[in-house]
Amino acid sequence: IQLTQSPSLLSASVGDRVTLSCKGSQNINNYLAWYQQKLGEAPKLLIYNTNSLQTGIPSRFSGSGSGTDYTLTISSLQPEDVATYFCYQYNNGYTFGSGTKLEIK
Amino acid sequence: QVTLKESGPGILQPSQTLSLTCSFSGFSLSTSGICVSWIRQPSGKGLEWLATICWEDSKGYNPSLKNRLTISKDTSNNQAFLKITSVDTADTAIYYCARSGAPPVHYFDYWGQGVMVTVSS
């Protein structure tokens, strides 16, 4: 399954509601996770099984979706959210999206 | 506290075999439902899953690299290993090991810091 993330680059202001998209080439059956990767660091798990928040992750992060279309939402963007965000599917093989780089405007 | 740490040669020449070690603590690869995987990331690029080994010794490989990969484990010493044969410059990347559950809960909840591997003549 190939994953297409959009946009590839997103610039937003502190406090904005931000939405990142991940679209699969086939049905993902909700076996989708989101990772945050800050510069020079390993990826960090934010969301698994489409909408389950990993322990210790702030509640401003949420996930939704079904079928082939999934979304990561940050309800109120904070400066520490600057990072690249990857979606990852584990329904059929294991593949990552190409990432969305999130910047502060 | 779950931690993982990768180690490798740093630099190697084309056609050589890359050997990587993942040393972990805070969990056991003899526990039912636990797996360790290898993922890599070329500089400035995306993530690519390479291979997974689980508690009962089942293994999975990325089909595009399968012929070159061998994953193994040493449960008593809390280590997992990956060998990649016939490396070339395209294998230059940061290599991560990560813990996951067994399929279908095959997402990576803890990652190592990564180890940089450069293939150069």
mmCIF file of C-alpha atoms in Angstrom:
data_model
loop_
_atom_site.group_PDB
_atom_site.id
_atom_site.type_symbol
_atom_site.label_atom_id
_atom_site.label_comp_id
_atom_site.label_asym_id
_atom_site.label_seq_id
_atom_site.Cartn_x
_atom_site.Cartn_y
_atom_site.Cartn_z
ATOM 1 C CA ILE A 1 0.000 0.000 0.000
ATOM 2 C CA GLN A 2 1.386 3.411 -0.970
ATOM 3 C CA LEU A 3 0.679 6.410 1.250
ATOM 4 C CA THR A 4 0.410 9.954 -0.072
ATOM 5 C CA GLN A 5 0.699 12.778 2.442
ATOM 6 C CA SER A 6 -0.434 16.331 1.814
ATOM 7 C CA PRO A 7 0.625 18.981 1.935
ATOM 8 C CA SER A 8 4.354 18.302 1.877
ATOM 9 C CA LEU A 9 4.983 21.639 3.592
ATOM 10 C CA LEU A 10 2.598 23.470 5.878
ATOM 11 C CA SER A 11 3.150 26.858 7.468
ATOM 12 C CA ALA A 12 0.743 27.916 10.208
ATOM 13 C CA SER A 13 0.521 30.302 13.135
ATOM 14 C CA VAL A 14 0.664 29.470 16.826
ATOM 15 C CA GLY A 15 -2.841 28.668 18.004
ATOM 16 C CA ASP A 16 -4.066 27.571 14.560
ATOM 17 C CA ARG A 17 -5.988 24.356 14.011
ATOM 18 C CA VAL A 18 -3.856 22.263 11.651
ATOM 19 C CA THR A 19 -4.935 19.297 9.542
ATOM 20 C CA LEU A 20 -2.568 16.866 7.847
ATOM 21 C CA SER A 21 -3.770 14.333 5.304
ATOM 22 C CA CYS A 22 -2.683 10.773 4.493
ATOM 23 C CA LYS A 23 -4.261 8.833 1.643
ATOM 24 C CA GLY A 24 -3.679 5.159 0.941
ATOM 25 C CA SER A 25 -3.658 3.452 -2.450
ATOM 26 C CA GLN A 26 -5.891 0.743 -0.914
ATOM 27 C CA ASN A 27 -8.127 0.292 2.099
ATOM 28 C CA ILE A 28 -6.048 0.584 5.292
ATOM 29 C CA ASN A 29 -8.764 -0.777 7.618
ATOM 30 C CA ASN A 30 -7.828 1.767 10.299
ATOM 31 C CA TYR A 31 -4.383 0.221 10.769
ATOM 32 C CA LEU A 32 -2.769 3.626 10.583
ATOM 33 C CA ALA A 33 -0.367 5.436 12.893
ATOM 34 C CA TRP A 34 1.126 8.920 12.983
ATOM 35 C CA TYR A 35 4.684 9.803 13.956
ATOM 36 C CA GLN A 36 6.330 13.108 14.794
ATOM 37 C CA GLN A 37 9.998 13.542 13.952
ATOM 38 C CA LYS A 38 11.873 16.585 15.160
ATOM 39 C CA LEU A 39 15.177 17.554 13.562
ATOM 40 C CA GLY A 40 17.936 15.173 14.564
ATOM 41 C CA GLU A 41 15.641 12.892 16.577
ATOM 42 C CA ALA A 42 14.014 9.512 16.122
ATOM 43 C CA PRO A 43 10.327 9.410 15.224
ATOM 44 C CA LYS A 44 7.848 9.484 18.110
ATOM 45 C CA LEU A 45 4.529 7.666 18.074
ATOM 46 C CA LEU A 46 1.579 10.055 18.405
ATOM 47 C CA ILE A 47 -1.476 8.093 17.260
ATOM 48 C CA TYR A 48 -2.109 4.393 16.541
ATOM 49 C CA ASN A 49 -5.094 2.500 15.179
ATOM 50 C CA THR A 50 -6.275 5.715 13.483
ATOM 51 C CA ASN A 51 -7.447 7.538 16.601
ATOM 52 C CA SER A 52 -5.814 6.127 19.763
ATOM 53 C CA LEU A 53 -3.585 8.655 21.499
ATOM 54 C CA GLN A 54 -0.257 7.241 22.670
ATOM 55 C CA THR A 55 0.438 7.648 26.385
ATOM 56 C CA GLY A 56 2.025 10.975 27.206
ATOM 57 C CA ILE A 57 1.022 12.717 23.981
ATOM 58 C CA PRO A 58 -0.848 16.024 24.451
ATOM 59 C CA SER A 59 -4.585 15.917 23.811
ATOM 60 C CA ARG A 60 -4.314 18.624 21.137
ATOM 61 C CA PHE A 61 -3.272 15.803 18.796
ATOM 62 C CA SER A 62 -6.039 13.666 17.366
ATOM 63 C CA GLY A 63 -6.514 11.264 14.487
ATOM 64 C CA SER A 64 -9.463 10.274 12.361
ATOM 65 C CA GLY A 65 -10.346 8.569 9.139
ATOM 66 C CA SER A 66 -11.429 5.355 7.512
ATOM 67 C CA GLY A 67 -10.936 3.375 4.341
ATOM 68 C CA THR A 68 -8.188 5.094 2.381
ATOM 69 C CA ASP A 69 -8.337 8.608 3.892
ATOM 70 C CA TYR A 70 -6.884 9.601 7.254
ATOM 71 C CA THR A 71 -6.201 12.859 9.076
ATOM 72 C CA LEU A 72 -4.010 14.109 11.894
ATOM 73 C CA THR A 73 -5.315 17.239 13.580
ATOM 74 C CA ILE A 74 -3.511 19.565 15.948
ATOM 75 C CA SER A 75 -6.215 21.619 17.632
ATOM 76 C CA SER A 76 -3.998 24.522 18.693
ATOM 77 C CA LEU A 77 -0.538 24.636 17.171
ATOM 78 C CA GLN A 78 2.318 25.148 19.617
ATOM 79 C CA PRO A 79 5.922 26.165 18.837
ATOM 80 C CA GLU A 80 7.176 22.750 19.976
ATOM 81 C CA ASP A 81 5.053 21.070 17.286
ATOM 82 C CA VAL A 82 7.501 22.134 14.569
ATOM 83 C CA ALA A 83 8.493 18.798 13.043
ATOM 84 C CA THR A 84 7.935 16.453 10.139
ATOM 85 C CA TYR A 85 4.907 14.183 10.497
ATOM 86 C CA PHE A 86 4.741 10.734 8.919
ATOM 87 C CA CYS A 87 1.787 8.430 8.558
ATOM 88 C CA TYR A 88 2.393 4.671 8.607
ATOM 89 C CA GLN A 89 0.118 1.793 7.594
ATOM 90 C CA TYR A 90 0.310 -1.748 8.917
ATOM 91 C CA ASN A 91 -2.697 -3.294 7.244
ATOM 92 C CA ASN A 92 -0.956 -4.779 4.212
ATOM 93 C CA GLY A 93 2.805 -4.727 4.447
ATOM 94 C CA TYR A 94 4.409 -1.861 6.312
ATOM 95 C CA THR A 95 4.849 1.501 4.619
ATOM 96 C CA PHE A 96 5.355 5.115 5.582
ATOM 97 C CA GLY A 97 4.149 8.243 3.880
ATOM 98 C CA SER A 98 6.664 10.774 2.583
ATOM 99 C CA GLY A 99 5.944 13.246 5.357
ATOM 100 C CA THR A 100 4.506 16.699 5.984
ATOM 101 C CA LYS A 101 6.928 19.315 7.245
ATOM 102 C CA LEU A 102 5.167 21.676 9.660
ATOM 103 C CA GLU A 103 6.534 25.159 10.231
ATOM 104 C CA ILE A 104 5.479 28.147 12.288
ATOM 105 C CA LYS A 105 4.478 31.165 10.229
ATOM 106 C CA GLN B 1 11.602 2.003 31.141
ATOM 107 C CA VAL B 2 11.950 0.822 27.550
ATOM 108 C CA THR B 3 15.135 1.784 25.733
ATOM 109 C CA LEU B 4 16.765 0.646 22.518
ATOM 110 C CA LYS B 5 20.184 1.491 21.125
ATOM 111 C CA GLU B 6 21.662 0.680 17.760
ATOM 112 C CA SER B 7 25.298 0.048 16.970
ATOM 113 C CA GLY B 8 27.089 -0.470 13.676
ATOM 114 C CA PRO B 9 30.340 0.017 11.758
ATOM 115 C CA GLY B 10 29.826 3.669 10.835
ATOM 116 C CA ILE B 11 31.390 3.379 7.425
ATOM 117 C CA LEU B 12 31.885 0.490 5.042
ATOM 118 C CA GLN B 13 32.747 -0.079 1.420
ATOM 119 C CA PRO B 14 30.470 -1.103 -1.452
ATOM 120 C CA SER B 15 29.865 -4.851 -1.745
ATOM 121 C CA GLN B 16 30.573 -5.448 1.971
ATOM 122 C CA THR B 17 28.078 -6.828 4.472
ATOM 123 C CA LEU B 18 26.542 -4.447 6.975
ATOM 124 C CA SER B 19 26.026 -5.846 10.481
ATOM 125 C CA LEU B 20 23.857 -3.936 12.939
ATOM 126 C CA THR B 21 23.059 -4.644 16.579
ATOM 127 C CA CYS B 22 20.072 -3.426 18.581
ATOM 128 C CA SER B 23 20.537 -3.644 22.353
ATOM 129 C CA PHE B 24 17.386 -3.092 24.366
ATOM 130 C CA SER B 25 16.084 -3.039 27.918
ATOM 131 C CA GLY B 26 12.742 -2.730 29.636
ATOM 132 C CA PHE B 27 11.136 -5.575 27.706
ATOM 133 C CA SER B 28 11.945 -9.086 26.546
ATOM 134 C CA LEU B 29 11.810 -10.627 23.094
ATOM 135 C CA SER B 30 10.612 -13.813 24.772
ATOM 136 C CA THR B 31 7.351 -12.104 25.791
ATOM 137 C CA SER B 32 4.358 -13.142 23.731
ATOM 138 C CA GLY B 33 3.327 -10.524 21.200
ATOM 139 C CA ILE B 34 6.571 -8.547 21.194
ATOM 140 C CA CYS B 35 8.639 -7.838 18.072
ATOM 141 C CA VAL B 36 11.670 -5.760 17.134
ATOM 142 C CA SER B 37 12.032 -4.140 13.738
ATOM 143 C CA TRP B 38 14.620 -2.270 11.709
ATOM 144 C CA ILE B 39 13.729 0.902 9.838
ATOM 145 C CA ARG B 40 16.057 3.182 7.889
ATOM 146 C CA GLN B 41 16.044 6.790 6.751
ATOM 147 C CA PRO B 42 18.400 8.286 4.170
ATOM 148 C CA SER B 43 19.443 11.800 5.090
ATOM 149 C CA GLY B 44 16.609 14.239 4.559
ATOM 150 C CA LYS B 45 14.274 11.552 3.238
ATOM 151 C CA GLY B 46 11.484 9.284 4.387
ATOM 152 C CA LEU B 47 11.306 6.098 6.436
ATOM 153 C CA GLU B 48 11.586 2.571 5.078
ATOM 154 C CA TRP B 49 10.697 -0.565 7.057
ATOM 155 C CA LEU B 50 13.317 -3.262 6.534
ATOM 156 C CA ALA B 51 12.619 -6.294 8.709
ATOM 157 C CA THR B 52 10.885 -7.596 11.840
ATOM 158 C CA ILE B 53 11.534 -10.479 14.224
ATOM 159 C CA CYS B 54 9.023 -11.558 16.844
ATOM 160 C CA TRP B 55 9.045 -13.456 20.131
ATOM 161 C CA GLU B 56 8.345 -16.842 18.538
ATOM 162 C CA ASP B 57 11.115 -16.267 15.960
ATOM 163 C CA SER B 58 8.833 -15.392 13.055
ATOM 164 C CA LYS B 59 10.465 -12.998 10.612
ATOM 165 C CA GLY B 60 9.313 -10.576 7.969
ATOM 166 C CA TYR B 61 11.286 -8.742 5.322
ATOM 167 C CA ASN B 62 10.718 -5.824 2.981
ATOM 168 C CA PRO B 63 10.091 -7.539 -0.376
ATOM 169 C CA SER B 64 12.249 -5.035 -2.242
ATOM 170 C CA LEU B 65 15.290 -5.987 -0.132
ATOM 171 C CA LYS B 66 14.413 -9.490 1.006
ATOM 172 C CA ASN B 67 17.283 -11.297 -0.711
ATOM 173 C CA ARG B 68 19.842 -9.118 1.046
ATOM 174 C CA LEU B 69 18.445 -9.050 4.589
ATOM 175 C CA THR B 70 18.822 -11.387 7.551
ATOM 176 C CA ILE B 71 17.293 -10.581 10.931
ATOM 177 C CA SER B 72 18.040 -12.557 14.088
ATOM 178 C CA LYS B 73 17.871 -12.255 17.863
ATOM 179 C CA ASP B 74 19.632 -13.222 21.085
ATOM 180 C CA THR B 75 16.833 -13.304 23.615
ATOM 181 C CA SER B 76 19.012 -14.027 26.621
ATOM 182 C CA ASN B 77 21.144 -10.931 25.953
ATOM 183 C CA ASN B 78 18.279 -8.672 24.850
ATOM 184 C CA GLN B 79 19.654 -8.041 21.392
ATOM 185 C CA ALA B 80 18.433 -8.114 17.817
ATOM 186 C CA PHE B 81 20.577 -8.071 14.718
ATOM 187 C CA LEU B 82 20.321 -7.162 11.061
ATOM 188 C CA LYS B 83 22.684 -8.083 8.249
ATOM 189 C CA ILE B 84 22.524 -6.480 4.821
ATOM 190 C CA THR B 85 24.673 -8.039 2.123
ATOM 191 C CA SER B 86 26.224 -6.393 -0.932
ATOM 192 C CA VAL B 87 25.760 -2.819 0.242
ATOM 193 C CA ASP B 88 26.082 0.143 -2.079
ATOM 194 C CA THR B 89 25.795 3.910 -1.707
ATOM 195 C CA ALA B 90 21.993 3.696 -1.718
ATOM 196 C CA ASP B 91 22.216 1.937 1.658
ATOM 197 C CA THR B 92 23.686 5.059 3.275
ATOM 198 C CA ALA B 93 21.168 6.033 5.935
ATOM 199 C CA ILE B 94 20.317 6.300 9.601
ATOM 200 C CA TYR B 95 19.251 2.862 10.794
ATOM 201 C CA TYR B 96 16.744 2.608 13.636
ATOM 202 C CA CYS B 97 15.530 -0.338 15.641
ATOM 203 C CA ALA B 98 12.101 -0.135 17.222
ATOM 204 C CA ARG B 99 9.751 -2.226 19.332
ATOM 205 C CA SER B 100 6.364 -3.216 18.036
ATOM 206 C CA GLY B 101 3.574 -5.613 18.688
ATOM 207 C CA ALA B 102 2.979 -8.604 16.485
ATOM 208 C CA PRO B 103 0.621 -8.205 13.543
ATOM 209 C CA PRO B 104 -1.970 -6.723 13.410
ATOM 210 C CA VAL B 105 -0.715 -4.311 16.086
ATOM 211 C CA HIS B 106 2.535 -3.811 14.196
ATOM 212 C CA TYR B 107 3.211 -0.159 15.000
ATOM 213 C CA PHE B 108 6.447 1.056 16.561
ATOM 214 C CA ASP B 109 6.002 2.475 20.054
ATOM 215 C CA TYR B 110 9.633 2.834 21.136
ATOM 216 C CA TRP B 111 12.584 3.714 18.923
ATOM 217 C CA GLY B 112 16.318 3.808 19.366
ATOM 218 C CA GLN B 113 18.275 6.980 18.665
ATOM 219 C CA GLY B 114 19.503 5.598 15.348
ATOM 220 C CA VAL B 115 22.955 4.852 13.990
ATOM 221 C CA MET B 116 24.420 6.490 10.900
ATOM 222 C CA VAL B 117 25.825 4.138 8.282
ATOM 223 C CA THR B 118 27.793 5.455 5.317
ATOM 224 C CA VAL B 119 28.699 3.318 2.309
ATOM 225 C CA SER B 120 31.610 4.813 0.453
ATOM 226 C CA SER B 121 34.658 3.703 -1.442
#
